Tab-separated table of C-alpha atoms in Angstrom:
chain	number	residue	atom	x	y	z
A	44	MET	CA	0.000	0.000	0.000
A	45	ILE	CA	1.821	3.081	-1.320
A	46	LEU	CA	0.811	6.477	0.083
A	47	SER	CA	1.189	9.817	-1.651
A	48	ARG	CA	2.910	12.697	0.113
A	49	HIS	CA	-0.302	14.362	1.331
A	50	GLU	CA	-1.722	10.994	2.488
A	51	ARG	CA	1.387	10.352	4.584
A	52	MET	CA	1.130	13.846	6.062
A	53	ILE	CA	-2.519	13.374	7.050
A	54	ALA	CA	-1.916	9.887	8.485
A	55	LYS	CA	0.980	11.226	10.564
A	56	ARG	CA	-1.166	14.096	11.805
A	57	TYR	CA	-3.972	11.758	12.872
A	58	LEU	CA	-1.545	9.454	14.703
A	59	LEU	CA	-0.579	12.314	17.057
A	60	PRO	CA	-3.037	13.722	19.625
A	61	GLY	CA	-4.842	16.868	18.708
A	62	LYS	CA	-6.733	19.323	20.883
A	63	GLY	CA	-9.546	17.487	22.669
A	64	GLU	CA	-8.391	14.108	21.307
A	65	ARG	CA	-6.179	12.903	24.125
A	66	PHE	CA	-8.666	10.207	25.133
A	67	ILE	CA	-8.480	8.745	21.632
A	68	PHE	CA	-4.691	8.790	21.884
A	69	VAL	CA	-4.839	6.995	25.264
A	70	VAL	CA	-7.001	4.239	23.736
A	71	ALA	CA	-4.552	3.927	20.826
A	72	ALA	CA	-1.627	3.763	23.284
A	73	ILE	CA	-3.377	1.004	25.203
A	74	SER	CA	-3.833	-0.847	21.898
A	75	PHE	CA	-0.110	-0.482	21.192
A	76	VAL	CA	0.819	-1.883	24.630
A	77	ALA	CA	-1.670	-4.758	24.255
A	78	VAL	CA	-0.251	-5.771	20.870
A	79	MET	CA	3.265	-5.545	22.281
A	80	LEU	CA	2.419	-7.760	25.273
A	81	GLY	CA	0.532	-10.260	23.113
A	82	VAL	CA	3.378	-10.651	20.625
A	83	MET	CA	5.954	-10.813	23.431
A	84	ALA	CA	3.965	-13.506	25.282
A	85	LEU	CA	3.531	-15.607	22.145
A	86	VAL	CA	7.210	-15.387	21.164
A	87	VAL	CA	8.449	-16.224	24.674
A	88	VAL	CA	5.991	-19.031	25.407
A	89	MET	CA	6.282	-20.718	22.008
A	90	SER	CA	10.094	-20.507	22.131
A	91	VAL	CA	10.155	-22.023	25.620
A	92	MET	CA	7.763	-24.798	24.556
A	93	ASN	CA	9.929	-25.542	21.500
A	94	GLY	CA	13.075	-25.500	23.616
A	95	PHE	CA	11.503	-27.756	26.235
A	96	ARG	CA	10.518	-30.340	23.616
A	97	ALA	CA	13.853	-30.098	21.783
A	98	ASP	CA	15.896	-30.436	24.990
A	99	LEU	CA	13.844	-33.387	26.152
A	100	PHE	CA	14.186	-35.050	22.754
A	101	ASP	CA	17.949	-34.463	22.534
A	102	LYS	CA	18.671	-35.712	26.039
A	103	ILE	CA	16.237	-38.629	26.073
A	104	VAL	CA	17.396	-39.778	22.636
A	105	GLY	CA	21.016	-39.180	23.674
A	106	LEU	CA	20.572	-41.851	26.348
A	107	ASN	CA	17.874	-44.117	24.899
A	108	GLY	CA	18.399	-43.741	21.154
A	109	HIS	CA	15.716	-43.475	18.498
A	110	ALA	CA	14.540	-47.040	19.130
A	111	VAL	CA	15.254	-49.958	21.450
A	112	MET	CA	14.935	-53.705	20.885
A	113	GLN	CA	14.322	-55.262	24.281
A	114	GLY	CA	14.659	-58.996	24.809
A	115	TYR	CA	11.897	-61.079	26.324
A	116	SER	CA	12.637	-61.901	29.983
A	117	GLY	CA	15.292	-59.160	29.825
A	118	ARG	CA	17.719	-61.181	27.688
A	119	LEU	CA	19.013	-60.973	24.109
A	120	PRO	CA	21.408	-63.927	23.690
A	121	ASP	CA	21.985	-63.312	19.938
A	122	TRP	CA	22.750	-59.613	20.281
A	123	ARG	CA	25.926	-59.765	18.187
A	124	GLU	CA	23.975	-61.189	15.248
A	125	ILE	CA	21.406	-58.381	15.583
A	126	LEU	CA	24.195	-55.783	15.638
A	127	GLU	CA	25.732	-57.159	12.452
A	128	GLU	CA	22.404	-57.215	10.624
A	129	SER	CA	21.505	-53.685	11.760
A	130	GLN	CA	24.773	-52.329	10.323
A	131	GLU	CA	23.670	-53.513	6.879
A	132	LEU	CA	20.402	-51.525	7.001
A	133	ASP	CA	20.232	-48.179	5.220
A	134	GLY	CA	19.543	-45.361	7.655
A	135	VAL	CA	20.977	-46.986	10.802
A	136	VAL	CA	23.737	-44.785	12.243
A	137	SER	CA	24.669	-46.862	15.276
A	138	ALA	CA	23.551	-49.842	17.364
A	139	THR	CA	24.548	-50.079	21.034
A	140	PRO	CA	24.052	-53.129	23.299
A	141	LEU	CA	22.814	-52.227	26.771
A	142	ILE	CA	21.896	-53.772	30.086
A	143	GLU	CA	19.380	-51.945	32.267
A	144	GLN	CA	17.948	-53.174	35.536
A	145	PRO	CA	16.157	-51.447	38.441
A	146	LEU	CA	18.085	-52.109	41.653
A	147	MET	CA	18.584	-50.697	45.125
A	148	ALA	CA	21.684	-48.732	46.085
A	149	SER	CA	23.023	-47.983	49.558
A	150	TYR	CA	25.708	-45.588	50.766
A	151	SER	CA	26.536	-44.854	54.398
A	152	GLY	CA	23.188	-46.205	55.524
A	153	ARG	CA	21.106	-44.362	52.938
A	154	VAL	CA	19.102	-46.390	50.409
A	155	GLU	CA	17.699	-45.263	47.036
A	156	GLY	CA	16.119	-46.948	44.036
A	157	VAL	CA	18.441	-46.810	41.006
A	158	LEU	CA	18.603	-47.881	37.380
A	159	ALA	CA	21.850	-49.739	36.721
A	160	ARG	CA	23.025	-49.419	33.109
A	161	GLY	CA	25.811	-51.478	31.580
A	162	MET	CA	27.508	-50.269	28.383
A	163	ARG	CA	30.573	-51.272	26.420
A	164	VAL	CA	33.557	-49.121	27.365
A	165	GLU	CA	33.930	-47.793	23.818
A	166	ASP	CA	30.268	-46.731	23.842
A	167	ILE	CA	30.734	-44.951	27.157
A	168	ARG	CA	33.770	-43.087	25.789
A	169	SER	CA	31.895	-42.006	22.630
A	170	ASN	CA	28.712	-40.816	24.365
A	171	GLU	CA	29.007	-37.010	24.197
A	172	LEU	CA	25.923	-36.385	26.330
A	173	ILE	CA	27.480	-38.144	29.297
A	174	ASN	CA	31.131	-37.185	28.818
A	175	SER	CA	30.377	-33.488	28.307
A	176	ASN	CA	28.452	-33.296	31.606
A	177	ILE	CA	30.917	-34.719	34.141
A	178	VAL	CA	30.844	-32.685	37.361
A	179	ALA	CA	33.351	-34.739	39.352
A	180	GLY	CA	35.763	-37.628	38.825
A	181	ASP	CA	37.002	-39.266	35.633
A	182	MET	CA	35.047	-41.533	33.271
A	183	ALA	CA	38.342	-43.082	32.094
A	184	GLN	CA	38.370	-45.110	35.325
A	185	LEU	CA	35.369	-47.132	34.142
A	186	THR	CA	37.066	-50.275	32.822
A	187	PRO	CA	35.913	-53.923	32.948
A	188	GLY	CA	36.754	-55.572	36.274
A	189	SER	CA	37.697	-52.292	37.967
A	190	ASN	CA	34.513	-52.245	40.087
A	191	ASN	CA	34.116	-48.542	39.263
A	192	VAL	CA	30.803	-46.858	38.417
A	193	ALA	CA	29.518	-43.373	37.499
A	194	ILE	CA	26.337	-42.019	39.095
A	195	GLY	CA	23.962	-39.099	38.493
A	196	SER	CA	24.440	-35.896	40.433
A	197	ARG	CA	21.031	-35.952	42.133
A	198	LEU	CA	21.492	-39.577	43.129
A	199	ALA	CA	24.842	-38.590	44.614
A	200	THR	CA	23.122	-35.808	46.564
A	201	ALA	CA	20.346	-38.131	47.791
A	202	LEU	CA	22.865	-40.743	48.988
A	203	GLY	CA	25.493	-38.271	50.129
A	204	ALA	CA	27.965	-40.036	47.840
A	205	VAL	CA	31.224	-38.503	46.600
A	206	THR	CA	33.878	-39.649	44.150
A	207	GLY	CA	36.152	-42.189	45.783
A	208	GLY	CA	33.338	-43.422	48.025
A	209	GLN	CA	31.867	-46.912	47.879
A	210	ILE	CA	28.292	-47.615	46.807
A	211	SER	CA	26.568	-51.001	47.213
A	212	LEU	CA	24.130	-52.303	44.593
A	213	ILE	CA	21.514	-54.781	45.769
A	214	SER	CA	20.085	-57.204	43.192
A	215	PRO	CA	17.157	-59.508	44.008
A	216	GLN	CA	18.629	-62.072	41.605
A	217	GLY	CA	20.969	-63.746	44.063
A	218	ARG	CA	21.960	-67.277	44.954
A	219	THR	CA	19.378	-69.846	46.019
A	220	THR	CA	19.650	-71.351	49.508
A	221	PRO	CA	17.450	-73.762	51.501
A	222	PHE	CA	15.914	-70.702	53.111
A	223	GLY	CA	15.111	-68.947	49.808
A	224	THR	CA	16.912	-66.568	47.456
A	225	VAL	CA	19.532	-64.379	49.063
A	226	PRO	CA	19.834	-60.929	47.384
A	227	ARG	CA	23.150	-60.255	45.688
A	228	ILE	CA	25.067	-57.287	47.148
A	229	VAL	CA	28.131	-55.956	45.317
A	230	SER	CA	30.156	-52.877	46.278
A	231	TYR	CA	31.568	-50.445	43.690
A	232	ASP	CA	33.750	-47.357	43.869
A	233	VAL	CA	32.241	-44.072	42.628
A	234	ALA	CA	34.659	-42.983	39.900
A	235	ALA	CA	32.614	-40.121	38.382
A	236	ILE	CA	29.482	-38.059	38.882
A	237	PHE	CA	27.568	-36.671	35.878
A	238	GLU	CA	24.666	-34.245	35.448
A	239	ILE	CA	22.781	-34.740	32.185
A	240	GLY	CA	20.096	-32.168	32.975
A	241	ILE	CA	17.059	-34.481	33.093
A	242	TYR	CA	15.919	-34.995	36.672
A	243	ASP	CA	14.786	-38.624	36.347
A	244	PHE	CA	18.111	-39.685	34.817
A	245	ASP	CA	20.335	-37.713	37.209
A	246	LYS	CA	18.323	-39.094	40.139
A	247	ALA	CA	18.546	-42.780	39.182
A	248	PHE	CA	21.349	-43.718	36.774
A	249	VAL	CA	24.310	-45.868	37.797
A	250	LEU	CA	26.606	-46.420	34.815
A	251	MET	CA	29.093	-49.299	34.636
A	252	PRO	CA	30.992	-51.379	32.053
A	253	MET	CA	28.829	-54.028	30.411
A	254	GLU	CA	30.984	-56.932	31.641
A	255	ASP	CA	30.500	-55.814	35.253
A	256	ALA	CA	26.747	-55.507	34.708
A	257	GLN	CA	26.607	-59.017	33.235
A	258	THR	CA	28.431	-60.356	36.294
A	259	LEU	CA	26.203	-58.450	38.729
A	260	LEU	CA	22.968	-59.622	37.091
A	261	MET	CA	24.246	-63.092	36.180
A	262	LEU	CA	23.455	-62.674	32.472
A	263	ASP	CA	26.499	-64.604	31.197
A	264	ASP	CA	27.124	-63.189	27.672
A	265	ALA	CA	23.579	-61.877	27.074
A	266	VAL	CA	22.437	-58.246	27.078
A	267	GLY	CA	19.068	-56.771	27.919
A	268	MET	CA	18.482	-54.557	24.884
A	269	ILE	CA	20.000	-52.879	21.843
A	270	GLU	CA	19.676	-49.150	21.253
A	271	PHE	CA	19.511	-47.812	17.677
A	272	ASP	CA	20.217	-44.355	16.253
A	273	THR	CA	18.976	-43.557	12.740
A	274	VAL	CA	19.321	-40.758	10.205
A	275	ASP	CA	15.607	-39.893	10.495
A	276	PRO	CA	13.914	-40.207	13.911
A	277	GLU	CA	10.489	-39.523	12.361
A	278	ASN	CA	10.756	-42.647	10.164
A	279	VAL	CA	12.602	-44.916	12.571
A	280	GLY	CA	9.853	-47.543	12.372
A	281	GLU	CA	10.231	-47.971	8.612
A	282	ILE	CA	14.034	-48.074	8.828
A	283	LEU	CA	14.098	-50.809	11.482
A	284	GLU	CA	11.086	-52.771	10.232
A	285	PRO	CA	13.271	-55.657	8.860
A	286	LEU	CA	14.833	-56.167	12.307
A	287	ALA	CA	11.466	-56.086	14.041
A	288	ARG	CA	10.187	-58.735	11.610
A	289	ASN	CA	13.239	-61.018	11.677
A	290	TYR	CA	13.645	-61.036	15.469
A	291	ALA	CA	10.020	-60.850	16.551
A	292	GLY	CA	10.503	-64.074	18.567
A	293	GLN	CA	13.426	-62.728	20.578
A	294	GLY	CA	12.457	-59.181	21.443
A	295	VAL	CA	10.148	-56.246	20.841
A	296	LEU	CA	11.172	-53.044	19.034
A	297	THR	CA	9.991	-49.757	20.573
A	298	ASP	CA	10.746	-46.323	19.114
A	299	TRP	CA	11.193	-43.009	20.964
A	300	ARG	CA	7.572	-41.978	20.415
A	301	GLU	CA	6.209	-45.144	22.016
A	302	MET	CA	8.630	-44.874	24.936
A	303	ASN	CA	7.555	-41.277	25.671
A	304	THR	CA	4.057	-41.143	24.135
A	305	GLN	CA	2.261	-39.452	27.022
A	306	LEU	CA	4.960	-36.834	27.550
A	307	PHE	CA	5.327	-35.708	23.923
A	308	ASP	CA	1.564	-35.872	23.246
A	309	ALA	CA	0.934	-33.689	26.291
A	310	LEU	CA	3.562	-31.199	25.100
A	311	ALA	CA	1.989	-31.051	21.625
A	312	VAL	CA	-1.499	-30.398	23.030
A	313	GLU	CA	-0.211	-27.812	25.510
A	314	ARG	CA	1.690	-26.037	22.736
A	315	VAL	CA	-1.414	-25.661	20.560
A	316	VAL	CA	-3.622	-24.597	23.474
A	317	MET	CA	-1.112	-22.009	24.708
A	318	PHE	CA	-0.810	-20.513	21.222
A	319	TRP	CA	-4.537	-19.958	20.834
A	320	VAL	CA	-5.061	-18.770	24.405
A	321	LEU	CA	-2.279	-16.183	24.115
A	322	SER	CA	-3.583	-15.157	20.689
A	323	LEU	CA	-6.630	-13.779	22.503
A	324	ILE	CA	-4.383	-10.994	23.864
A	325	ILE	CA	-3.691	-9.873	20.298
A	326	LEU	CA	-7.397	-10.084	19.421
A	327	VAL	CA	-8.250	-7.866	22.408
A	328	ALA	CA	-5.579	-5.430	21.237
A	329	VAL	CA	-6.976	-5.184	17.710
A	330	PHE	CA	-10.446	-4.645	19.172
A	331	ASN	CA	-8.946	-1.633	20.949
A	332	ILE	CA	-7.480	-0.473	17.633
A	333	LEU	CA	-10.953	-0.816	16.098
A	334	SER	CA	-12.588	1.243	18.856
A	335	SER	CA	-9.910	3.954	18.763
A	336	LEU	CA	-10.255	4.292	14.970
A	337	ILE	CA	-14.059	4.470	15.182
A	338	MET	CA	-13.709	7.317	17.704
A	339	LEU	CA	-11.092	8.995	15.507
A	340	VAL	CA	-13.350	8.794	12.440
A	341	ARG	CA	-16.227	10.368	14.390
A	342	ALA	CA	-13.929	13.109	15.733
A	343	LYS	CA	-12.517	13.824	12.264
A	344	THR	CA	-15.806	13.685	10.322
A	345	ARG	CA	-15.669	17.410	9.476
A	346	ASP	CA	-11.990	17.161	8.432
A	347	ILE	CA	-12.805	14.184	6.229
A	348	ALA	CA	-15.663	16.060	4.585
A	349	ILE	CA	-13.393	19.043	3.844
A	350	LEU	CA	-10.715	16.759	2.400
A	351	ARG	CA	-13.317	15.114	0.184
A	352	THR	CA	-14.500	18.498	-1.139
A	353	MET	CA	-10.859	19.373	-1.867
A	354	GLY	CA	-10.544	16.342	-4.127
A	355	ALA	CA	-9.510	13.487	-1.832
A	356	SER	CA	-10.889	10.202	-3.152
A	357	ARG	CA	-12.608	7.431	-1.202
A	358	ARG	CA	-9.592	5.221	-1.897
A	359	SER	CA	-7.312	7.861	-0.404
A	360	MET	CA	-9.344	8.027	2.824
A	361	MET	CA	-9.340	4.223	3.054
A	362	LYS	CA	-5.554	4.167	2.735
A	363	ILE	CA	-5.068	6.858	5.387
A	364	PHE	CA	-7.076	5.079	8.088
A	365	LEU	CA	-5.721	1.653	7.170
A	366	THR	CA	-2.233	3.123	7.584
A	367	ILE	CA	-3.113	4.456	11.037
A	368	GLY	CA	-4.383	1.081	12.247
A	369	LEU	CA	-1.534	-0.912	10.707
A	370	THR	CA	1.067	1.525	12.065
A	371	THR	CA	-0.223	1.071	15.623
A	372	SER	CA	-0.208	-2.705	15.214
A	373	GLY	CA	3.174	-2.718	13.457
A	374	LEU	CA	4.897	-0.648	16.133
A	375	GLY	CA	3.377	-2.828	18.850
A	376	THR	CA	4.488	-5.978	17.031
A	377	LEU	CA	8.047	-4.674	16.619
A	378	ALA	CA	8.254	-3.661	20.279
A	379	GLY	CA	6.844	-7.059	21.303
A	380	LEU	CA	9.453	-8.907	19.246
A	381	VAL	CA	12.307	-6.872	20.752
A	382	LEU	CA	11.017	-7.318	24.304
A	383	GLY	CA	10.385	-11.036	23.702
A	384	PHE	CA	13.912	-11.678	22.431
A	385	VAL	CA	15.387	-9.742	25.369
A	386	LEU	CA	13.392	-11.856	27.837
A	387	LEU	CA	14.499	-15.041	26.075
A	388	ARG	CA	18.124	-13.911	26.224
A	389	TYR	CA	17.952	-13.386	30.001
A	390	ARG	CA	15.205	-15.943	30.766
A	391	GLN	CA	17.063	-17.905	33.443
A	392	GLY	CA	18.113	-14.723	35.225
A	393	VAL	CA	14.499	-13.512	35.201
A	394	VAL	CA	13.336	-16.845	36.655
A	395	ASN	CA	16.004	-16.666	39.368
A	396	VAL	CA	15.040	-13.100	40.298
A	397	VAL	CA	11.332	-13.983	40.518
A	398	GLN	CA	12.170	-17.047	42.632
A	399	THR	CA	14.265	-14.911	44.973
A	400	VAL	CA	11.545	-12.272	45.331
A	401	THR	CA	8.624	-14.693	45.784
A	402	GLY	CA	10.485	-17.420	47.625
A	403	GLN	CA	8.881	-20.009	45.322
A	404	ASN	CA	10.616	-22.606	43.171
A	405	LEU	CA	9.163	-21.837	39.733
A	406	TRP	CA	11.232	-24.446	37.904
A	407	ASP	CA	11.267	-27.599	40.022
A	408	PRO	CA	13.284	-30.172	38.010
A	409	SER	CA	11.430	-33.051	39.680
A	410	ILE	CA	8.291	-31.799	37.897
A	411	ARG	CA	9.743	-30.164	34.768
A	412	PHE	CA	12.285	-32.969	34.013
A	413	ILE	CA	14.870	-30.374	32.869
A	414	THR	CA	17.043	-28.451	35.332
A	415	GLU	CA	17.038	-25.071	33.512
A	416	LEU	CA	14.470	-23.139	31.487
A	417	PRO	CA	15.160	-23.915	27.805
A	418	ALA	CA	14.235	-21.924	24.686
A	419	ARG	CA	14.477	-22.454	20.948
A	420	THR	CA	12.963	-19.869	18.592
A	421	ASP	CA	11.421	-21.057	15.335
A	422	PRO	CA	11.687	-18.290	12.663
A	423	PHE	CA	8.572	-19.574	10.884
A	424	GLU	CA	6.568	-19.376	14.103
A	425	VAL	CA	7.762	-15.800	14.632
A	426	LEU	CA	6.607	-14.950	11.096
A	427	GLY	CA	3.257	-16.588	11.883
A	428	ILE	CA	2.873	-14.457	15.025
A	429	VAL	CA	3.694	-11.294	13.056
A	430	ALA	CA	1.214	-12.323	10.351
A	431	LEU	CA	-1.468	-12.949	13.011
A	432	ALA	CA	-0.972	-9.505	14.574
A	433	MET	CA	-0.814	-7.584	11.290
A	434	GLY	CA	-3.536	-9.617	9.577
A	435	SER	CA	-5.946	-9.166	12.489
A	436	ALA	CA	-5.216	-5.442	12.598
A	437	PHE	CA	-5.843	-5.148	8.844
A	438	LEU	CA	-9.214	-6.923	9.055
A	439	PHE	CA	-10.375	-4.922	12.079
A	440	THR	CA	-9.256	-1.642	10.488
A	441	LEU	CA	-11.309	-2.176	7.339
A	442	TYR	CA	-14.611	-1.150	8.939
A	443	PRO	CA	-13.580	2.292	10.310
A	444	ALA	CA	-11.591	2.959	7.107
A	445	PHE	CA	-14.679	2.135	5.029
A	446	LYS	CA	-16.836	4.413	7.220
A	447	ALA	CA	-14.335	7.241	6.740
A	448	ALA	CA	-14.285	6.688	2.975
A	449	SER	CA	-18.093	6.624	2.739
A	450	THR	CA	-18.494	9.977	4.523
A	451	ASP	CA	-20.810	12.217	2.499
A	452	PRO	CA	-19.329	15.773	2.549
A	453	VAL	CA	-22.666	17.324	1.541
A	454	GLN	CA	-24.470	15.900	4.559
A	455	VAL	CA	-21.664	16.862	6.927
A	456	LEU	CA	-21.127	20.436	5.679
A	457	ARG	CA	-24.627	21.475	4.737
A	458	TYR	CA	-25.184	23.274	8.038
A	459	GLU	CA	-21.628	24.670	8.351
């Protein structure tokens, strides 16, 4: 929409308060603030929701892979054969044998439920998610037969464990005696403490070499499961379908969506609901723009009539009032984007300040899964938010612009 010089001059004049028009200006200012807050809220909330989902996906997949084949009765005796066949499939990046078993752990009289995980030493060394989040100790000390383990930071806090200390793992699968089964208790040295950033993992994981896990759980040469990473997580089922078919009698294949269905479905629903709920702020703002323009048209009826008698066309009047409404919305949108990006940049500091002032824990990792507030901005979503604000303003501005353009100068000026 291109404006002529006199149209720009008139639009600029009407944007500023005139004598007796301060109330109209206040309503327009409120509209500007409402658009700004609506755009800011949408940008911040949608970015946090995206970051929350992305962080969860990256960290959960970093530990559990895109899919897992779990053996019936917790055993996969032919795991080497499955590994070799998986390496021949197009789209499979890696396959990692694992042993996982819920156990009890004790340290200095404290007892906690844990999830013992056995991995090959080379897989432990190559896992960036674990090795880049070591807070104490050295993962290089985890070697077969060393009786060394690594534990999560929150488990260490709950037990009071430190590196160099000794933790005891209690397995119900012990030796059989005339009086029943005696639980198996094995002591290990804490060689390292890691903090992945997901509460459930940091609170429960005990990591050890696979050979030590096989000895502890009396699995001989078997493993419990095989974890797969693929080139396309969204199509992991199609990529691994031959394995699921060929080894259906030995184990069941579960992908990342099935393992975390409730969590990711809840996030998807919450994301959609939050978008539409926060969009109501923008709709309220454009209603304010509508009301302020209607009042402006009524206040400027005489001016409009004079302009029409001086040769201004209906199209020209439409453009002037559309420009006024879109300018208010555009400035509010721009301010909202700037404020939103600033809040995202300092989001954790803002959360910490609010927690300090209120005395409330706003980001409890035991509920939120992740220890810090994440954010990931999607440029296409930002464009959608801008389009929503500007498109709504355009539609709501059409009516007062049409009323201004349809003003009959004869009727207005006949008694002047």
